[in-house]
Amino acid sequence: MRPFDYTRAGTLDEAGAQLGKTAAVIAGGTNILDLMKLQIMTPERLVDIGRVPGLDGIEADGDGLRVGALVRNSDLAADGRIRAGWPVLSRALLSGASGQIRNKATTGGNLLQRTRCPYFYDPAMACNKREPGAGCAAKEGVGRMLAIFGTSEHCLAAHPSDMAVALRALDAKVAVRAADGSERTLPLDEFYRLPADRPDIETVLGPDGIVTGVVLPAPVAGSVQAYRKVRDRASYAFALVSVAAVVTVEDGRIARARLAFGGVAPRPWANDAVTAMLEGEAPDDALFRAAADRLTADAAPHPDNEFKLPMLRRTLVSVLRETTGLAEPSIGTDRTDAAA
Amino acid sequence: MTQTFKMDEPLPRLLDETRQGLIGTPMNRPDGPLKVSGRADYAADRLPDGTAHGVLVRATITKGKVTRLDESALAGIEGVVAVLSGPNFVRNPAQGMAGESPVQPGPRVDYHGQPIALVVAETFEAARDAAQRLVVEYDDAGGAEVDPDSASEVETDDPDATGDWDEAWGRAAAKVDVTYTTPGQVSAAMEPHAALAHWDSGRLTLHGSQQMLRFNRKELADAVGVDPSEVRILSPYVGGGFGSKLGIGAEAVSAALASRDLGRPVRVVMARQTVFDAVLRRTQTSQHVRLAADADGRLLALGHDDLVSNLPEESFAEPTTNASQFTYGAAALRFQQSVARIHRTPSGSVRAPGEAVGMVVLEAAVDELAGELGMDPVELRLKNIPDTAPLTGQDYSGRRLADCLRQGAERFGWAQRPKAERDGDWLIGCGMAAAARKNMLTKAAARVRLTGAGAVVETDMTDIGTGSYAILAQIAGELLGLPESKVEVRLADTDLPGASGSGGSFGAGSTGSAVFLAARRIREQLAAQLGCEPGELTLQDGIARGANVEKSLADLVQDELVGEAEIASGEAAKSHLSAGWGAHFCEVAVHAWTGEVRVRRMLGLFDIGRVLNRKTATSQAVGGMIWGLGGALTEELHHDPRTGHIANRDLANYHVAAHADAAGRIEADFVDDRDDWANPMQSKGVGELGISGSGGAVLNAIHAAAGVRIRHLPATPDKVIAALEAAGR
Ligand SMILES: Cc1cc2nc3c(=O)[nH]c(=O)nc-3n(C[C@H](O)[C@H](O)[C@H](O)COP(=O)(O)OP(=O)(O)OC[C@H]3O[C@@H](n4cnc5c(N)ncnc54)[C@H](O)[C@@H]3O)c2cc1C
Ligand code: SF4
């Protein structure tokens, strides 16, 4: 760790003013402190937003909810409204990290956590995300945890968040405050950038932007929601692949199928063509297999993670079977109220 | 003064005659309250005034030379004291019981991650910052071989073999000829390696985290170039070792060197990543097992060959086929080892070296043979328990393997087990495996002092979380008729009599026997004072009785009675093969779609001779079973294919089994036995027995559940899926 200044912001304006190219926000600190200890991130100033009022609540927002950026992962997962109306979010949060980490980790920090590519964490190895133009050691290195979609020749890293995958399936938006104090809300696909030739720039936030919260749209009435995470041990491991699903079946047909995939891309991944194949159709194993094949058709795996293709296909089929009633729902699959 | 007892013949079972009733009880560990309240001072917890902090710097090339340490980037960092390197720096930890310095390579670099320098500063923060910013210049030799499968330098032993292989193989009714692989692993002890060194008038004191002080003292002395009598090591609390703290490593040697140079105490604590880089790993293995049996299931041929790896100049080679050589008999046997010389972090003893990976594979192969024969796997094992040790012809000492198999099967409900059942999308099945681990007795000394108020046990034995403080108190209390509260145990200081140390599961049996013999000497003195034969003496709750006399110890012991004893292995180790035995039974669920495996329940029934403490023995056995489960399902080092360095070098990415992996019912129990040829207490080692074979039971259960054999460990979901898809499912 390098010596750094520490300031505690009392307001968002103060925080905004203190940020900049050589500064960084600290929220729960569960990711940034590790990165600073390893000198992967070396901000000269940390701006602690922990005491900024108004960022730690979960409030009604029309028929939806607005979740403040400082709401802890454990509090968000346990919230009764979330568990009833957006259960996939609660399940995704609980599948991540450990109880202790979730107690510290925040909603904003979770969205902005950095990749777990081992070479990103090892200053002895080349990494374009750490140092643009340096090269990518992962390409010919160990690639088990890398992405299969949305990568570029400059970076193959996957986004590690579980929470963000559920948010994508829920069509949530990220509330972002710009340096000039203006605020806008962005769908996740607009909030996160794909790596292209600048894998170091992961979002549209900019050096002095602040995430103020997440906006959940109205709950989907009568939906079945599931978060399924496949990993190398039963808990406390990042996803090899994960599937978040919000599915509604009406009159024997799939009325709505919002799906997002984790562990496979630089951002929570979604595929409209897959959704289009499913919506309006009757649940059916052959259909699910075809949808899964469609999903992985444009994957570009690293030699170490070719397994993610069959794993993702099978996990998707299993989740679709459970969310459409072809199979008994298991733990992690919940139904929301029929009345909106 | 010291009586050395060589274990040549069985001794009478004195612990069955004594009256205190402490031995075998589930006594709590006396160090427990200190540990859970943060009062046990581990090596890194000490910080005397004036201590400087050292942080190790790693090599970032695989092979070559350090040509320059460029300190210019350190200029702005406040409090940097020194950057040290030099001819005394060690390349890696000493192998277990080496008793001499590990390789001191000077500027030579032999693996990526090798500790090459120590940065010392006034604060830990400054030292770490400086260590990260130090610029190291190298002469990179290039071309280092890091892959065991393509290594050009492979040393192959002459095989250990008996019988006519071709003849036995030729007439078999059923055969298995399979290759399994296991990945590299690490010990993954919770406490990172740490040392605090200081010198006083030419004498070095090291507070370290070490398993075997008698050896560590010589290793450290040799590394820094002083006489062992000038070195004192203390390790009263060790936060897990699992083999990784058997020998002196870079943290201890660099702390000692820096402290001598700077004339002040120096503390070095390894970062977790450094523990992965610079502490001995377990080698990956490739194991070729061939089994042949007649139609009745009697083994005709058993072959087990392996390929392991290590750095040049490291003598250790994972003894993969240990248990294969004495568990079952066959007309023809063949064992052969090859060692690939590669430039990865060197390998050494990790949690049951040999059996932990060898028995998984042997027991999975035996299960495959049972399948070929259409025979119950318990039955097949029962059929092949030999009369005498197959390679050596030795008699076995206590061996309740058959009882463990039969009683374990009974308790698990093996006959009624679910077979290829489904629970939703989960496929259910059961598997089993035998357990065997060589039992050893090594040289150990201890002193017991008895006053009217109680007894004190003194030895440099360590307690690495295993329960030494508890069982040594139980042994002394049992022999001297004292309750737990009247026995104090002082450990892990090289000024005390030299013990076995903790390793190879021989600590309790070896050092415990030294305590036993020392206390027995005191019993002899007490008997003489009472005027009775030692055999007539009874001691209980501080009262001595004998020859119709009854006296309290307070009356009998005026000043202090001292007994000191040393035990060493003797003829018994030659005449008898001593091992711990057992049987594992396991039920798993395999997800039909995602390939995830969950252990639902597991039962291990073990023969460890006399149980010294039911609670610590059970914890050891259950812990071992979970290590085995993790070896089968989760643990795996990933090495960079170019540099050989460990890519997953922290506990988030190196997957030790988590609680959720061990959330099923995991039970261990013991068949009560006395192994007369093992040691004077008739006990055997337990720590490493639980891991031996446990992963085999898990793999076999996966096969029973899902019909697929996973031969490349660990059985992560990707491999299960690949096997399911290959089978058209
Ligand atoms: C061992 C381990 C295992 C883990 N396993 C998982 C897992 O399985 N699944 C999973 O999803 N996650 C996992 N995590 C990651 C964990 O979820 C994140 O570390 C956590 O969510 C980050 O939140 P934080 O508040 O602590 O962020 P911080 O560490 O404080 O910040 C993270 C980043 O976000 C920036 N930041 C934070 N808040 C804001 C804001 N409001 N506006 C702008 N920038 C901001 C910081 O500058 C920093 O760059 C794991 C972490 C660890 C250490
Ligand atoms: S994949 Fe991305 S994060 Fe990993 S080394 Fe390459 S550039 Fe860096």
JSON list of C-alpha atoms in Angstrom, two decimals, chain B residues 165-329:
[
{"chain": "B", "resi": 165, "resn": "TRP", "atom": "CA", "xyz": [3.87, -59.86, -13.08]},
{"chain": "B", "resi": 166, "resn": "ASP", "atom": "CA", "xyz": [3.17, -61.22, -16.54]},
{"chain": "B", "resi": 167, "resn": "GLU", "atom": "CA", "xyz": [1.97, -64.53, -15.22]},
{"chain": "B", "resi": 168, "resn": "ALA", "atom": "CA", "xyz": [-0.36, -62.96, -12.64]},
{"chain": "B", "resi": 169, "resn": "TRP", "atom": "CA", "xyz": [-1.68, -60.35, -15.06]},
{"chain": "B", "resi": 170, "resn": "GLY", "atom": "CA", "xyz": [-2.16, -63.00, -17.73]},
{"chain": "B", "resi": 171, "resn": "ARG", "atom": "CA", "xyz": [-4.46, -65.28, -15.76]},
{"chain": "B", "resi": 172, "resn": "ALA", "atom": "CA", "xyz": [-6.70, -62.59, -14.27]},
{"chain": "B", "resi": 173, "resn": "ALA", "atom": "CA", "xyz": [-10.48, -62.70, -14.68]},
{"chain": "B", "resi": 174, "resn": "ALA", "atom": "CA", "xyz": [-10.87, -58.96, -14.12]},
{"chain": "B", "resi": 175, "resn": "LYS", "atom": "CA", "xyz": [-8.49, -56.10, -14.67]},
{"chain": "B", "resi": 176, "resn": "VAL", "atom": "CA", "xyz": [-8.25, -52.39, -14.15]},
{"chain": "B", "resi": 177, "resn": "ASP", "atom": "CA", "xyz": [-5.57, -50.35, -15.88]},
{"chain": "B", "resi": 178, "resn": "VAL", "atom": "CA", "xyz": [-6.15, -46.66, -15.23]},
{"chain": "B", "resi": 179, "resn": "THR", "atom": "CA", "xyz": [-4.32, -43.38, -14.86]},
{"chain": "B", "resi": 180, "resn": "TYR", "atom": "CA", "xyz": [-5.48, -40.80, -12.37]},
{"chain": "B", "resi": 181, "resn": "THR", "atom": "CA", "xyz": [-4.07, -37.34, -11.78]},
{"chain": "B", "resi": 182, "resn": "THR", "atom": "CA", "xyz": [-4.11, -35.15, -8.71]},
{"chain": "B", "resi": 183, "resn": "PRO", "atom": "CA", "xyz": [-3.25, -31.44, -8.81]},
{"chain": "B", "resi": 184, "resn": "GLY", "atom": "CA", "xyz": [-0.74, -29.53, -6.73]},
{"chain": "B", "resi": 185, "resn": "GLN", "atom": "CA", "xyz": [-2.02, -28.55, -3.31]},
{"chain": "B", "resi": 186, "resn": "VAL", "atom": "CA", "xyz": [-0.90, -26.41, -0.42]},
{"chain": "B", "resi": 187, "resn": "SER", "atom": "CA", "xyz": [-1.13, -26.84, 3.33]},
{"chain": "B", "resi": 188, "resn": "ALA", "atom": "CA", "xyz": [-3.34, -23.77, 3.71]},
{"chain": "B", "resi": 189, "resn": "ALA", "atom": "CA", "xyz": [-2.72, -23.25, 7.40]},
{"chain": "B", "resi": 190, "resn": "MET", "atom": "CA", "xyz": [-4.67, -20.27, 8.75]},
{"chain": "B", "resi": 191, "resn": "GLU", "atom": "CA", "xyz": [-1.70, -18.62, 10.44]},
{"chain": "B", "resi": 192, "resn": "PRO", "atom": "CA", "xyz": [0.75, -17.28, 7.87]},
{"chain": "B", "resi": 193, "resn": "HIS", "atom": "CA", "xyz": [4.40, -18.05, 8.53]},
{"chain": "B", "resi": 194, "resn": "ALA", "atom": "CA", "xyz": [5.88, -15.59, 10.97]},
{"chain": "B", "resi": 195, "resn": "ALA", "atom": "CA", "xyz": [9.05, -15.08, 12.96]},
{"chain": "B", "resi": 196, "resn": "LEU", "atom": "CA", "xyz": [10.43, -12.61, 15.45]},
{"chain": "B", "resi": 197, "resn": "ALA", "atom": "CA", "xyz": [14.20, -12.83, 15.89]},
{"chain": "B", "resi": 198, "resn": "HIS", "atom": "CA", "xyz": [16.58, -11.15, 18.25]},
{"chain": "B", "resi": 199, "resn": "TRP", "atom": "CA", "xyz": [20.18, -11.68, 19.26]},
{"chain": "B", "resi": 200, "resn": "ASP", "atom": "CA", "xyz": [21.65, -11.22, 22.69]},
{"chain": "B", "resi": 201, "resn": "SER", "atom": "CA", "xyz": [25.40, -11.68, 23.23]},
{"chain": "B", "resi": 202, "resn": "GLY", "atom": "CA", "xyz": [25.71, -13.90, 20.20]},
{"chain": "B", "resi": 203, "resn": "ARG", "atom": "CA", "xyz": [22.69, -16.00, 21.11]},
{"chain": "B", "resi": 204, "resn": "LEU", "atom": "CA", "xyz": [19.69, -16.04, 18.82]},
{"chain": "B", "resi": 205, "resn": "THR", "atom": "CA", "xyz": [16.14, -16.29, 20.11]},
{"chain": "B", "resi": 206, "resn": "LEU", "atom": "CA", "xyz": [13.41, -16.91, 17.57]},
{"chain": "B", "resi": 207, "resn": "HIS", "atom": "CA", "xyz": [9.71, -16.82, 18.23]},
{"chain": "B", "resi": 208, "resn": "GLY", "atom": "CA", "xyz": [8.45, -18.72, 15.24]},
{"chain": "B", "resi": 209, "resn": "SER", "atom": "CA", "xyz": [5.67, -20.79, 13.89]},
{"chain": "B", "resi": 210, "resn": "GLN", "atom": "CA", "xyz": [7.31, -24.17, 13.61]},
{"chain": "B", "resi": 211, "resn": "GLN", "atom": "CA", "xyz": [6.32, -27.81, 13.97]},
{"chain": "B", "resi": 212, "resn": "MET", "atom": "CA", "xyz": [9.58, -29.56, 14.92]},
{"chain": "B", "resi": 213, "resn": "LEU", "atom": "CA", "xyz": [11.82, -27.51, 17.14]},
{"chain": "B", "resi": 214, "resn": "ARG", "atom": "CA", "xyz": [14.54, -30.11, 17.71]},
{"chain": "B", "resi": 215, "resn": "PHE", "atom": "CA", "xyz": [15.24, -30.09, 13.98]},
{"chain": "B", "resi": 216, "resn": "ASN", "atom": "CA", "xyz": [14.40, -26.43, 13.37]},
{"chain": "B", "resi": 217, "resn": "ARG", "atom": "CA", "xyz": [17.08, -25.32, 15.80]},
{"chain": "B", "resi": 218, "resn": "LYS", "atom": "CA", "xyz": [19.77, -27.14, 13.83]},
{"chain": "B", "resi": 219, "resn": "GLU", "atom": "CA", "xyz": [18.39, -25.92, 10.53]},
{"chain": "B", "resi": 220, "resn": "LEU", "atom": "CA", "xyz": [18.33, -22.31, 11.65]},
{"chain": "B", "resi": 221, "resn": "ALA", "atom": "CA", "xyz": [21.78, -22.53, 13.24]},
{"chain": "B", "resi": 222, "resn": "ASP", "atom": "CA", "xyz": [23.20, -24.02, 10.07]},
{"chain": "B", "resi": 223, "resn": "ALA", "atom": "CA", "xyz": [21.51, -21.40, 7.90]},
{"chain": "B", "resi": 224, "resn": "VAL", "atom": "CA", "xyz": [22.89, -18.45, 9.86]},
{"chain": "B", "resi": 225, "resn": "GLY", "atom": "CA", "xyz": [26.22, -20.12, 10.63]},
{"chain": "B", "resi": 226, "resn": "VAL", "atom": "CA", "xyz": [26.24, -20.56, 14.40]},
{"chain": "B", "resi": 227, "resn": "ASP", "atom": "CA", "xyz": [26.29, -23.54, 16.72]},
{"chain": "B", "resi": 228, "resn": "PRO", "atom": "CA", "xyz": [22.84, -24.99, 17.55]},
{"chain": "B", "resi": 229, "resn": "SER", "atom": "CA", "xyz": [23.55, -24.35, 21.23]},
{"chain": "B", "resi": 230, "resn": "GLU", "atom": "CA", "xyz": [23.44, -20.62, 20.39]},
{"chain": "B", "resi": 231, "resn": "VAL", "atom": "CA", "xyz": [19.88, -20.87, 19.07]},
{"chain": "B", "resi": 232, "resn": "ARG", "atom": "CA", "xyz": [16.69, -20.94, 21.05]},
{"chain": "B", "resi": 233, "resn": "ILE", "atom": "CA", "xyz": [13.32, -21.33, 19.31]},
{"chain": "B", "resi": 234, "resn": "LEU", "atom": "CA", "xyz": [9.93, -20.89, 20.91]},
{"chain": "B", "resi": 235, "resn": "SER", "atom": "CA", "xyz": [6.65, -21.82, 19.25]},
{"chain": "B", "resi": 236, "resn": "PRO", "atom": "CA", "xyz": [4.07, -22.14, 21.99]},
{"chain": "B", "resi": 237, "resn": "TYR", "atom": "CA", "xyz": [1.14, -21.64, 19.64]},
{"chain": "B", "resi": 238, "resn": "VAL", "atom": "CA", "xyz": [0.99, -22.54, 15.99]},
{"chain": "B", "resi": 239, "resn": "GLY", "atom": "CA", "xyz": [-2.05, -21.72, 13.90]},
{"chain": "B", "resi": 240, "resn": "GLY", "atom": "CA", "xyz": [-1.94, -24.86, 11.85]},
{"chain": "B", "resi": 241, "resn": "GLY", "atom": "CA", "xyz": [0.99, -26.42, 10.08]},
{"chain": "B", "resi": 242, "resn": "PHE", "atom": "CA", "xyz": [-0.12, -29.37, 7.95]},
{"chain": "B", "resi": 243, "resn": "GLY", "atom": "CA", "xyz": [3.50, -29.89, 6.98]},
{"chain": "B", "resi": 244, "resn": "SER", "atom": "CA", "xyz": [4.19, -26.32, 5.93]},
{"chain": "B", "resi": 245, "resn": "LYS", "atom": "CA", "xyz": [6.05, -25.51, 9.15]},
{"chain": "B", "resi": 246, "resn": "LEU", "atom": "CA", "xyz": [8.09, -28.71, 9.47]},
{"chain": "B", "resi": 247, "resn": "GLY", "atom": "CA", "xyz": [11.29, -26.98, 8.44]},
{"chain": "B", "resi": 248, "resn": "ILE", "atom": "CA", "xyz": [12.87, -23.57, 8.86]},
{"chain": "B", "resi": 249, "resn": "GLY", "atom": "CA", "xyz": [11.85, -21.23, 6.07]},
{"chain": "B", "resi": 250, "resn": "ALA", "atom": "CA", "xyz": [12.66, -17.85, 4.60]},
{"chain": "B", "resi": 251, "resn": "GLU", "atom": "CA", "xyz": [10.74, -15.85, 7.20]},
{"chain": "B", "resi": 252, "resn": "ALA", "atom": "CA", "xyz": [12.77, -17.28, 10.09]},
{"chain": "B", "resi": 253, "resn": "VAL", "atom": "CA", "xyz": [16.16, -17.21, 8.41]},
{"chain": "B", "resi": 254, "resn": "SER", "atom": "CA", "xyz": [15.75, -13.69, 7.01]},
{"chain": "B", "resi": 255, "resn": "ALA", "atom": "CA", "xyz": [14.48, -12.39, 10.35]},
{"chain": "B", "resi": 256, "resn": "ALA", "atom": "CA", "xyz": [17.50, -13.90, 12.10]},
{"chain": "B", "resi": 257, "resn": "LEU", "atom": "CA", "xyz": [19.95, -12.52, 9.56]},
{"chain": "B", "resi": 258, "resn": "ALA", "atom": "CA", "xyz": [18.40, -9.06, 9.58]},
{"chain": "B", "resi": 259, "resn": "SER", "atom": "CA", "xyz": [18.28, -8.93, 13.34]},
{"chain": "B", "resi": 260, "resn": "ARG", "atom": "CA", "xyz": [21.96, -9.83, 13.55]},
{"chain": "B", "resi": 261, "resn": "ASP", "atom": "CA", "xyz": [22.90, -7.23, 10.96]},
{"chain": "B", "resi": 262, "resn": "LEU", "atom": "CA", "xyz": [20.82, -4.48, 12.48]},
{"chain": "B", "resi": 263, "resn": "GLY", "atom": "CA", "xyz": [21.29, -5.28, 16.13]},
{"chain": "B", "resi": 264, "resn": "ARG", "atom": "CA", "xyz": [17.60, -5.08, 16.92]},
{"chain": "B", "resi": 265, "resn": "PRO", "atom": "CA", "xyz": [14.60, -7.41, 16.92]},
{"chain": "B", "resi": 266, "resn": "VAL", "atom": "CA", "xyz": [13.16, -8.06, 13.48]},
{"chain": "B", "resi": 267, "resn": "ARG", "atom": "CA", "xyz": [9.76, -9.49, 12.73]},
{"chain": "B", "resi": 268, "resn": "VAL", "atom": "CA", "xyz": [8.90, -11.07, 9.39]},
{"chain": "B", "resi": 269, "resn": "VAL", "atom": "CA", "xyz": [5.36, -12.16, 8.60]},
{"chain": "B", "resi": 270, "resn": "MET", "atom": "CA", "xyz": [4.64, -13.68, 5.24]},
{"chain": "B", "resi": 271, "resn": "ALA", "atom": "CA", "xyz": [1.79, -12.24, 3.22]},
{"chain": "B", "resi": 272, "resn": "ARG", "atom": "CA", "xyz": [-0.70, -14.90, 2.20]},
{"chain": "B", "resi": 273, "resn": "GLN", "atom": "CA", "xyz": [0.59, -14.72, -1.36]},
{"chain": "B", "resi": 274, "resn": "THR", "atom": "CA", "xyz": [4.12, -15.30, -0.10]},
{"chain": "B", "resi": 275, "resn": "VAL", "atom": "CA", "xyz": [2.96, -18.38, 1.79]},
{"chain": "B", "resi": 276, "resn": "PHE", "atom": "CA", "xyz": [1.74, -19.74, -1.54]},
{"chain": "B", "resi": 277, "resn": "ASP", "atom": "CA", "xyz": [4.89, -18.68, -3.42]},
{"chain": "B", "resi": 278, "resn": "ALA", "atom": "CA", "xyz": [7.61, -19.63, -0.99]},
{"chain": "B", "resi": 279, "resn": "VAL", "atom": "CA", "xyz": [6.37, -22.51, 1.17]},
{"chain": "B", "resi": 280, "resn": "LEU", "atom": "CA", "xyz": [6.54, -26.10, 0.01]},
{"chain": "B", "resi": 281, "resn": "ARG", "atom": "CA", "xyz": [3.54, -27.27, -1.99]},
{"chain": "B", "resi": 282, "resn": "ARG", "atom": "CA", "xyz": [2.30, -30.79, -2.50]},
{"chain": "B", "resi": 283, "resn": "THR", "atom": "CA", "xyz": [3.32, -32.02, -5.91]},
{"chain": "B", "resi": 284, "resn": "GLN", "atom": "CA", "xyz": [0.78, -32.76, -8.57]},
{"chain": "B", "resi": 285, "resn": "THR", "atom": "CA", "xyz": [0.80, -36.49, -9.34]},
{"chain": "B", "resi": 286, "resn": "SER", "atom": "CA", "xyz": [0.08, -38.72, -12.25]},
{"chain": "B", "resi": 287, "resn": "GLN", "atom": "CA", "xyz": [-0.65, -42.25, -11.06]},
{"chain": "B", "resi": 288, "resn": "HIS", "atom": "CA", "xyz": [-0.89, -45.38, -13.11]},
{"chain": "B", "resi": 289, "resn": "VAL", "atom": "CA", "xyz": [-2.68, -48.16, -11.24]},
{"chain": "B", "resi": 290, "resn": "ARG", "atom": "CA", "xyz": [-3.08, -51.69, -12.49]},
{"chain": "B", "resi": 291, "resn": "LEU", "atom": "CA", "xyz": [-5.13, -54.26, -10.62]},
{"chain": "B", "resi": 292, "resn": "ALA", "atom": "CA", "xyz": [-5.86, -57.82, -11.63]},
{"chain": "B", "resi": 293, "resn": "ALA", "atom": "CA", "xyz": [-8.04, -60.32, -9.77]},
{"chain": "B", "resi": 294, "resn": "ASP", "atom": "CA", "xyz": [-9.30, -63.84, -10.18]},
{"chain": "B", "resi": 295, "resn": "ALA", "atom": "CA", "xyz": [-13.02, -64.51, -10.54]},
{"chain": "B", "resi": 296, "resn": "ASP", "atom": "CA", "xyz": [-13.41, -64.72, -6.75]},
{"chain": "B", "resi": 297, "resn": "GLY", "atom": "CA", "xyz": [-12.00, -61.25, -6.33]},
{"chain": "B", "resi": 298, "resn": "ARG", "atom": "CA", "xyz": [-8.61, -62.27, -5.01]},
{"chain": "B", "resi": 299, "resn": "LEU", "atom": "CA", "xyz": [-5.96, -59.84, -6.17]},
{"chain": "B", "resi": 300, "resn": "LEU", "atom": "CA", "xyz": [-3.34, -61.39, -8.43]},
{"chain": "B", "resi": 301, "resn": "ALA", "atom": "CA", "xyz": [-1.45, -58.27, -9.43]},
{"chain": "B", "resi": 302, "resn": "LEU", "atom": "CA", "xyz": [-1.22, -54.78, -7.99]},
{"chain": "B", "resi": 303, "resn": "GLY", "atom": "CA", "xyz": [0.87, -52.11, -9.68]},
{"chain": "B", "resi": 304, "resn": "HIS", "atom": "CA", "xyz": [1.08, -48.45, -8.74]},
{"chain": "B", "resi": 305, "resn": "ASP", "atom": "CA", "xyz": [3.50, -46.15, -10.57]},
{"chain": "B", "resi": 306, "resn": "ASP", "atom": "CA", "xyz": [3.64, -42.42, -10.24]},
{"chain": "B", "resi": 307, "resn": "LEU", "atom": "CA", "xyz": [5.12, -39.25, -11.67]},
{"chain": "B", "resi": 308, "resn": "VAL", "atom": "CA", "xyz": [5.68, -36.45, -9.17]},
{"chain": "B", "resi": 309, "resn": "SER", "atom": "CA", "xyz": [7.80, -33.32, -9.33]},
{"chain": "B", "resi": 310, "resn": "ASN", "atom": "CA", "xyz": [10.25, -31.24, -7.43]},
{"chain": "B", "resi": 311, "resn": "LEU", "atom": "CA", "xyz": [13.01, -28.71, -7.94]},
{"chain": "B", "resi": 312, "resn": "PRO", "atom": "CA", "xyz": [16.52, -29.94, -8.62]},
{"chain": "B", "resi": 313, "resn": "GLU", "atom": "CA", "xyz": [18.39, -30.50, -5.32]},
{"chain": "B", "resi": 314, "resn": "GLU", "atom": "CA", "xyz": [15.28, -31.26, -3.29]},
{"chain": "B", "resi": 315, "resn": "SER", "atom": "CA", "xyz": [15.43, -34.80, -1.95]},
{"chain": "B", "resi": 316, "resn": "PHE", "atom": "CA", "xyz": [11.75, -35.09, -1.11]},
{"chain": "B", "resi": 317, "resn": "ALA", "atom": "CA", "xyz": [9.47, -37.03, -3.44]},
{"chain": "B", "resi": 318, "resn": "GLU", "atom": "CA", "xyz": [5.81, -37.53, -2.56]},
{"chain": "B", "resi": 319, "resn": "PRO", "atom": "CA", "xyz": [5.64, -41.19, -1.43]},
{"chain": "B", "resi": 320, "resn": "THR", "atom": "CA", "xyz": [2.44, -41.76, -3.34]},
{"chain": "B", "resi": 321, "resn": "THR", "atom": "CA", "xyz": [2.41, -45.54, -3.15]},
{"chain": "B", "resi": 322, "resn": "ASN", "atom": "CA", "xyz": [2.99, -45.81, 0.62]},
{"chain": "B", "resi": 323, "resn": "ALA", "atom": "CA", "xyz": [-0.28, -47.45, 1.51]},
{"chain": "B", "resi": 324, "resn": "SER", "atom": "CA", "xyz": [-0.52, -49.39, -1.75]},
{"chain": "B", "resi": 325, "resn": "GLN", "atom": "CA", "xyz": [2.53, -51.33, -0.58]},
{"chain": "B", "resi": 326, "resn": "PHE", "atom": "CA", "xyz": [0.98, -52.74, 2.58]},
{"chain": "B", "resi": 327, "resn": "THR", "atom": "CA", "xyz": [-2.82, -52.51, 2.52]},
{"chain": "B", "resi": 328, "resn": "TYR", "atom": "CA", "xyz": [-3.63, -55.39, 0.18]},
{"chain": "B", "resi": 329, "resn": "GLY", "atom": "CA", "xyz": [-1.69, -58.43, -0.92]}
]
